[in-house]
Structures are given as structure tokens and as C-alpha cells.
Amino acid sequence: MIYLDYAATAPLEPEVLEAMHEAEKRFFANASALHTPGHLAMNQIEETRELLASIINAAPQEIIFTSGASEANNTVIRTFEGHEIETSPLEHHSILETTKKYAGDKRPKLYSYMLANNETGDILDLPHEKGAFLHSDLTQALGKIPIDVHKLDLDYATFSAHKIGGPIGVGALYVKEGAPFEPLIIGGNQEKKRRGGTYNTVGIIGFKAALSKINPKVYDTKVRELRDSLAHRILKEIPGSSLNTNLERGKSLPNILNASFRAAEGESIQLYLDAEGIIVSTGSACAAGDIKPSHVLMAKTGDAEVAHSSIRFSFGPDNTMKDVEKVMAVLPGIIERLQKISTIEV
Ligand code: PMP
């Protein structure tokens, strides 16, 4: 199998799996308990908090563990319930849907702009306004480019473990010291009363193992080379192809390539590639099965045909140039076959 769907979920790193197996045996106790096994579990959680804080230039007490990025996003938007909230049109649905439901017109205002988009990899400019608060969904950015919450001037930031080789169901929220905060899950003293629920120690230990391995340099060099090579070959070898990702350094994450193939439907391309053992996605998996074209590609291109014919290739550090070659050995033929049966002219 050639796995090119890292942006949906990265495979568990072997070190993560091992750390979690070990944790199941050694750190099973309730981390809030006052006994020794409880303390040992809590130490692991605090080590993870310190590691994430050091990676993003935050203080450990500014990190809250959650069940993932969706919960972290919901928490920030719910904190600003009834307030004016402005988001980019490219946000994940956990921002867009909550904003639709809970935004009002009170001040101060919240801006929620992701740093990097999950469908195209594009890097956005973040808005800064005096007196307003700024949240950024850094789910896709973590591990791919260096992150500094102070340099970005953020009040809130969202992370997810399963996008960096950690387990699904663990994430974190950065809340700047002093920024407004309302817990989403109440009824527990965990996380200094900021997020109720028994600590997911094993998951958080998996997150730590994944965090210990992140290396944006590998993305900036090796992974970028793979992504760019596939992009250039697609444009050169496949008629009717176009890119929805800006390849320029600093304009997109180095691991995501979104491309469209005129007169070929994204879902059909995905299925044909799947049959060849090549795993990609159309837009975001969260919207899969949705017949509406991706809101991200519509916002970016305004062209439903481009959106319907798009595929996202997302790379990780384990991919090789052989993977690119294998994709290019079958993709042109798949596109040609689909274009032949289409009523749209290439
Ligand atoms: N935000 C972005 C930008 C994402 O890509 C994702 C995952 N598709 C999420 C939020 C949701 O993350 P989680 O699965 O951890 O809830």
C-alpha cells in the first residue's frame, strides 16, 4: 500500500505504539488519584504538557488536553458564545458549524483563522486586531512547520495527536495566560477545572511519543521534494490537470498537494487509485460522502468543476520517490479513462 493520506490521519509511529503498550501496563491508574500509581500517571501527563509547551513556545499551564482538535475548536468558540466571531471561509467544520450556532454580537470579538488548511495545505495570513482575541487551528501545521504561539501572537491554538503519528482521540488547546476561558466539559476538577473527564493517560503518552519525533526540517526538505516532484509530473504528464496548492515555500505546508483533473470526478479517481493500492482523499474525510463540493475549494477557486475533480495527496516522512513513481505509473491512465467517458471536454 502507498499511503498518501497523512493529512487525514498519519499512521501510528512504531515508537508511539510501543510507548502506548508500555503505558497500558505501567500507567493504567487514574492520574487524579493521590496514590503512587496515580502520581506516576500524572507525571507522564505533565511531561507531555511540558514537551508540547516547549515545542510551541508556551508555558505548560497554558496547555489543556482534550479529545482532539474538534473538541478544542468547540471549546474556544463556546467560550465566545454570543460574541462577534469572524472565521476564514476555509476553516474545519468544527469551527464553521459552531460559529454559525453560537456567534452573536457582543464584544470583544474572536477571530478564528487556521494557519494552514487541511485540504490544500495553503498557509493563511492571520488577522490581528487590537482588543480582539485570536484563535488558530494549528492541527495541520504542527510538526510540518515551526510554530511559535508568541510570534504568531495567538490567544488560543488547537492541536491533534493523530495528524503527527499519535493516537486518534487526543488533542490539546493552548490558552494564553489570562485569556477568557469557559470549559466545555464541566463536572470534574481535571485540567485545573478547565476540562472535566478522567485523563486519557495512555493516549497522552502516545501524544508525547509522537511529539518527541516531530521534525519540520524533514518536511521542509525530503517531504517537500516528494510533493513538488509529484506536482510537476502531474502538470507535465496529465492533460487537464491543475494545482489547487501554492507550491511556493512559505505559502503552503510542504506535505500537501491538492490537484484537479478536468472532466474526471474526484471520487472515481480515488476509487481507481485505491484499487491500485494508492490511498488518497478527496477534500477532507470529514466531508466525504457529502455530495456538495468542498467549501474550501469553492472558496478558493469558485469553480464547482475544479472542486469536484480534486484529489488531495498528503505525504509523510515514510514516503519515498518510488511512491511518486508508482502514482505516476497509474494516474495518467486513470484520468484518461475517466476523461474519455465524461461529457465535459478536457
Ligand atoms: N481541524 C483541522 C484543520 C483538521 O484537519 C482536523 C482533522 N480533519 C480537525 C480539526 C479535527 O481533528 P480531530 O480529529 O482531532 O477532532
PDB file of C-alpha atoms in Angstrom, residues 27-31 36-46 201 205:
ATOM      1  CA  PHE A  27       0.363   3.890  33.805  1.00  0.00           C
ATOM      2  CA  PHE A  28      -3.146   2.478  33.961  1.00  0.00           C
ATOM      3  CA  ALA A  29      -4.085   4.245  37.200  1.00  0.00           C
ATOM      4  CA  ASN A  30      -6.370   7.245  37.421  1.00  0.00           C
ATOM      5  CA  ALA A  31      -3.988  10.180  37.121  1.00  0.00           C
ATOM      6  CA  THR A  36       1.671   6.379  43.876  1.00  0.00           C
ATOM      7  CA  PRO A  37       0.397   4.806  40.607  1.00  0.00           C
ATOM      8  CA  GLY A  38      -1.799   7.900  40.184  1.00  0.00           C
ATOM      9  CA  HIS A  39       1.191  10.205  40.652  1.00  0.00           C
ATOM     10  CA  LEU A  40       3.245   8.201  38.168  1.00  0.00           C
ATOM     11  CA  ALA A  41       0.498   8.535  35.569  1.00  0.00           C
ATOM     12  CA  MET A  42       0.194  12.267  36.282  1.00  0.00           C
ATOM     13  CA  ASN A  43       3.949  12.718  35.849  1.00  0.00           C
ATOM     14  CA  GLN A  44       3.642  11.316  32.320  1.00  0.00           C
ATOM     15  CA  ILE A  45       0.854  13.756  31.528  1.00  0.00           C
ATOM     16  CA  GLU A  46       2.868  16.688  32.870  1.00  0.00           C
ATOM     17  CA  THR A 201      -3.112   8.838  30.156  1.00  0.00           C
ATOM     18  CA  ILE A 205       1.639   9.259  26.447  1.00  0.00           C
TER      19      ILE A 205
END
